[in-house]
Coordinates of C-alpha atoms in Angstrom, one line a residue:
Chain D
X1 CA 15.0 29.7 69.6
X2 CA 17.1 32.4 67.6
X3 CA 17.5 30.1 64.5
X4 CA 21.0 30.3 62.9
X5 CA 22.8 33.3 62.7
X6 CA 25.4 34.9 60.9
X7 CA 27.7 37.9 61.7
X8 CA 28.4 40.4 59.8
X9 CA 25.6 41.1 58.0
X10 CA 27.3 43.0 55.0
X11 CA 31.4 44.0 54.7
X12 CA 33.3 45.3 52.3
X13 CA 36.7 43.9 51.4
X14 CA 39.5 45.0 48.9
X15 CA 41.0 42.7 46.7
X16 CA 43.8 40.4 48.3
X17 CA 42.7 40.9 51.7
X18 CA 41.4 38.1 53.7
X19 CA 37.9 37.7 55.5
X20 CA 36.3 35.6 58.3
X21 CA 32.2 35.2 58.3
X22 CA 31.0 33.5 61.3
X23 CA 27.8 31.0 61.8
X24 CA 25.6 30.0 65.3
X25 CA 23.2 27.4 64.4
X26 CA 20.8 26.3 65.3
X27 CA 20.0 25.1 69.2
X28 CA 21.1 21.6 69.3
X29 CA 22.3 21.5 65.8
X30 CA 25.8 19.8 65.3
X31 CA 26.0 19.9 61.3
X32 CA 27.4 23.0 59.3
X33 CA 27.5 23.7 55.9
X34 CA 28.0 27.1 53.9
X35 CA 27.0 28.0 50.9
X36 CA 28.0 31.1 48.2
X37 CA 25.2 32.6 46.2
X38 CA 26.5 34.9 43.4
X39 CA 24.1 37.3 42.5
X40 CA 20.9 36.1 40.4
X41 CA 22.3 33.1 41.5
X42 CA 21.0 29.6 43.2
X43 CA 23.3 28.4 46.1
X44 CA 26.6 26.8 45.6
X45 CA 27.7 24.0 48.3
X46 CA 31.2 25.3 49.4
X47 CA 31.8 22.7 52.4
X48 CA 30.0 21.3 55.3
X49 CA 31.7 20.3 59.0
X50 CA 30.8 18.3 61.7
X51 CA 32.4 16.9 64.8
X52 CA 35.0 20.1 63.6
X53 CA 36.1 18.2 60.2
X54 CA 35.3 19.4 57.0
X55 CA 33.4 16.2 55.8
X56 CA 32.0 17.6 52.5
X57 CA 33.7 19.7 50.1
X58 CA 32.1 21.6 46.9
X59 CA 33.7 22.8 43.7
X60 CA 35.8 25.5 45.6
X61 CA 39.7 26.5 45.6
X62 CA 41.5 26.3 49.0
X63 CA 41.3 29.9 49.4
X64 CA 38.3 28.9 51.2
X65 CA 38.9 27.0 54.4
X66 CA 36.7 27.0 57.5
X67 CA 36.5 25.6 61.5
X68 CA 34.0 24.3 63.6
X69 CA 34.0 24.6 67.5
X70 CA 33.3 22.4 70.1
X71 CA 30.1 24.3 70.8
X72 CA 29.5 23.6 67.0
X73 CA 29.6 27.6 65.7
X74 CA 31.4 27.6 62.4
X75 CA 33.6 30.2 60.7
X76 CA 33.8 30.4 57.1
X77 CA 37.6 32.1 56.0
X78 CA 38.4 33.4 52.3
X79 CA 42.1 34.3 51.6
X80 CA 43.1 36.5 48.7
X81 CA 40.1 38.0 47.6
X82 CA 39.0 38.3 44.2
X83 CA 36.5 40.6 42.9
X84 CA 34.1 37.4 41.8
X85 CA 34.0 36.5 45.7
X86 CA 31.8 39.3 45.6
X87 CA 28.2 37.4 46.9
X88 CA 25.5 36.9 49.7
X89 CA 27.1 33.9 51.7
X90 CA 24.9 31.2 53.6
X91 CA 25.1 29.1 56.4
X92 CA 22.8 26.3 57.0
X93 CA 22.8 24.4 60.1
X94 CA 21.1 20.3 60.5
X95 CA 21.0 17.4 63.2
X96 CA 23.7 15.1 61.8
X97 CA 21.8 12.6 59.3
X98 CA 18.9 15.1 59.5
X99 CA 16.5 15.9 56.2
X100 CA 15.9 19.3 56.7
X101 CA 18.8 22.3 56.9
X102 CA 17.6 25.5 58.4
X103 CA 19.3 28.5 57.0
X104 CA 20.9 31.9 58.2
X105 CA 20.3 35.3 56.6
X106 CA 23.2 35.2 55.5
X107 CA 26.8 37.7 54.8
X108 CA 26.7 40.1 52.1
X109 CA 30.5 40.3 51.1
X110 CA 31.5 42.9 48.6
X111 CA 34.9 43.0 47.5
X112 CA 36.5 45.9 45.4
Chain S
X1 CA 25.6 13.4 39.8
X2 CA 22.9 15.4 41.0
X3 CA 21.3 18.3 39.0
X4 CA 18.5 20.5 39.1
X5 CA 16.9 22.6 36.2
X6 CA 14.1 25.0 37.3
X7 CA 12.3 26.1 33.7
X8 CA 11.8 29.5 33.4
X9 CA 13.4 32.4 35.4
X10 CA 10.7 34.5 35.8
X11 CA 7.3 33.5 36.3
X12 CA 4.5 36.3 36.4
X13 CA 0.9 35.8 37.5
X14 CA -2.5 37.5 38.9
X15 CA -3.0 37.6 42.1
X16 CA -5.6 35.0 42.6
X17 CA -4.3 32.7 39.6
X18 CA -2.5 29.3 39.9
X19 CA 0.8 29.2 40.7
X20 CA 3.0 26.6 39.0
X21 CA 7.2 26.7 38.8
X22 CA 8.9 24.1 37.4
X23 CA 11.3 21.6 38.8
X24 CA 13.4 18.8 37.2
X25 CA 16.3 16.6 38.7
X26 CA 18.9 14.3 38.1
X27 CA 19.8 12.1 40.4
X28 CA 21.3 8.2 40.3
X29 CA 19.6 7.8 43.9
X30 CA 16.7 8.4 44.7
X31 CA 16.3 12.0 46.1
X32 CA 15.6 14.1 48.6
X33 CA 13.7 16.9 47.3
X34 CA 13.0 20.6 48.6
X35 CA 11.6 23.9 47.8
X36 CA 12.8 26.9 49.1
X37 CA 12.0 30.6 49.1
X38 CA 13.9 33.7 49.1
X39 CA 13.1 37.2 49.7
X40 CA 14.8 40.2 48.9
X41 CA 18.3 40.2 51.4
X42 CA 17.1 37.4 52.9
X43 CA 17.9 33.7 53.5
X44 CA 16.3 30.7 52.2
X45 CA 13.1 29.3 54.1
X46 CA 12.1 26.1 53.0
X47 CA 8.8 25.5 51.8
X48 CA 8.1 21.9 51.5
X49 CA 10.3 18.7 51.3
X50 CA 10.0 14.9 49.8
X51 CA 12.0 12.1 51.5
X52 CA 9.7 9.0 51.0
X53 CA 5.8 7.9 50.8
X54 CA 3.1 10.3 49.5
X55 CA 4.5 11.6 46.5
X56 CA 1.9 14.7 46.8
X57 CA 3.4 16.9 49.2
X58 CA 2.0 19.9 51.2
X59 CA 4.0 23.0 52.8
X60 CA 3.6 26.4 53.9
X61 CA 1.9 29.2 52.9
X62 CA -0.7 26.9 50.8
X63 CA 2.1 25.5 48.7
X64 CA 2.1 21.7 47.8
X65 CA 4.7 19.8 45.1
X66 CA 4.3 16.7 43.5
X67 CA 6.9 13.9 43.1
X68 CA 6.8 12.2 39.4
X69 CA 9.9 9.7 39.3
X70 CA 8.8 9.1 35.9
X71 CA 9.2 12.4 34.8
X72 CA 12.0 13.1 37.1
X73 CA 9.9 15.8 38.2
X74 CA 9.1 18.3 41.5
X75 CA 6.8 21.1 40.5
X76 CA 5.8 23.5 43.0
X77 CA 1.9 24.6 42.6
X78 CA -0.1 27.1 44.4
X79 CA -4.2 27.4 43.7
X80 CA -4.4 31.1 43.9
X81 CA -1.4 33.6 44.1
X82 CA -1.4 36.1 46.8
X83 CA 1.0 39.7 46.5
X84 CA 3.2 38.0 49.7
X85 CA 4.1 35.1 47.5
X86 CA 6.3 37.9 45.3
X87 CA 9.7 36.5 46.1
X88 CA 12.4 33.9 44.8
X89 CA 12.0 30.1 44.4
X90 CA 14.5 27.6 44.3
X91 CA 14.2 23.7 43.9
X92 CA 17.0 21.7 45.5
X93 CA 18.2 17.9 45.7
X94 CA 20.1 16.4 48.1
X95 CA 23.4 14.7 46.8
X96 CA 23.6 11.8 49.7
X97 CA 20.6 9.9 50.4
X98 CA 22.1 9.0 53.6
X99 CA 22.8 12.8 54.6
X100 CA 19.4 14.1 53.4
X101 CA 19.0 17.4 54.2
X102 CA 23.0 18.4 53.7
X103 CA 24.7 19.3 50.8
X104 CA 21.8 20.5 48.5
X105 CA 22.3 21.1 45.0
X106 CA 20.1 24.2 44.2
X107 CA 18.6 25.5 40.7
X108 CA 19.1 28.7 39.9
X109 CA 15.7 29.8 40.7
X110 CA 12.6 30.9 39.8
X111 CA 11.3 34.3 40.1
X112 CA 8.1 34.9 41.0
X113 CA 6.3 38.4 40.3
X114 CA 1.9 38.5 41.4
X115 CA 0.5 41.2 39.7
X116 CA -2.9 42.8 41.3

């Protein structure tokens, strides 16, 4: 089982440009949600999909959107980059109305 | 709405000595609990989780928390620290009893250096 994965690992950005991270989960997993952890920082719930909707929705501005597949794999896409984008960003992947969410190692996006 | 406060940042202990980080939530349901670690560029494993029954709770690594509704408490313990604990904690509630698992409200961690 190769748990969830992410891709890239790490990218650097400039300011303004746009970026696309991208999430497997889990085998037999149909629930995504990512999460942005700013350095020193716990996790912060950006939005979570399933059956490709966007069912939950943190504290974030709509330069963050995202898209789920039919094979459930989940992109995670951030327009107009700011410099405070800058952090390690996490997908987590769960059996609809599951307890436990198993977690990727995550993108480290830099932007300058 | 759901909060969690993990008291202090940084915990430092012996190896062999107890291992206790502190966990407190907020919640108007009652919660789904979790404890996760984190090491260095890594991502979060989870450690140990509370949905219902026994309120003592074992998990990995010789890790075990204790849910106290009364104290609106979750505090992770360990009986004797090893070097491989060294790493990041974090305490997380779930914000829909009905979604356990989803949509975790995380501390901001804890953390944790073992000294030899």
């Amino acid at each position: 089982d190769a748990g969830v994965t992410q891709s890239p690992t790490h990218l650097i950005k400039t300011r303004g440009q746009q970026v696309t991270l991208r999430c497997s989960p889990k085998s037999g997993h149909d629930t995504v949600s990512w999460y942005q952890q700013a350095l020193g920082q716990g996790p912060q719930f950006i939005f979570q999909y399933y059956e490709e909707e966007e069912r939950q929705r943190g504290n974030f501005p709509d330069r963050f959107s995202g898209h789920q597949f039919p094979n459930y794999s989940s992109e995670l896409n951030v327009n107009a980059l700011l410099l405070g984008d800058s952090a390690l960003y996490l997908c987590a992947s769960s059996l609809e109305g599951g307890i436990e969410a198993f977690f990727g190692q995550g993108t480290r996006l830099t932007v300058v | 709405a759901q909060s969690v406060t993990q008291l202090g940042s940084h915990v430092s202990v012996s190896e062999g000595a107890l291992v206790l980080l502190r966990c407190n939530y907020s919640s108007s349901v009652p919660p789904y609990l979790f404890w996760y670690v984190q090491y260095p560029n890594q991502g979060l494993q989870l450690l140990l989780k509370y949905t219902t029954g026994a309120t003592l709770v074992k998990g990995i690594n010789g890790f075990e928390a204790e849910f106290k509704k009364s104290e609106t408490s979750f505090h992770l313990t360990k009986p004797s620290a090893h070097m491989s604990d060294a790493a990041e904690y974090f305490c997380a509630v779930s914000v829909s009893a009905n979604q356990a698992g989803t949509a975790l409200i995380f501390g901001k961690g804890t953390t944790l250096s073992v000294s030899s």
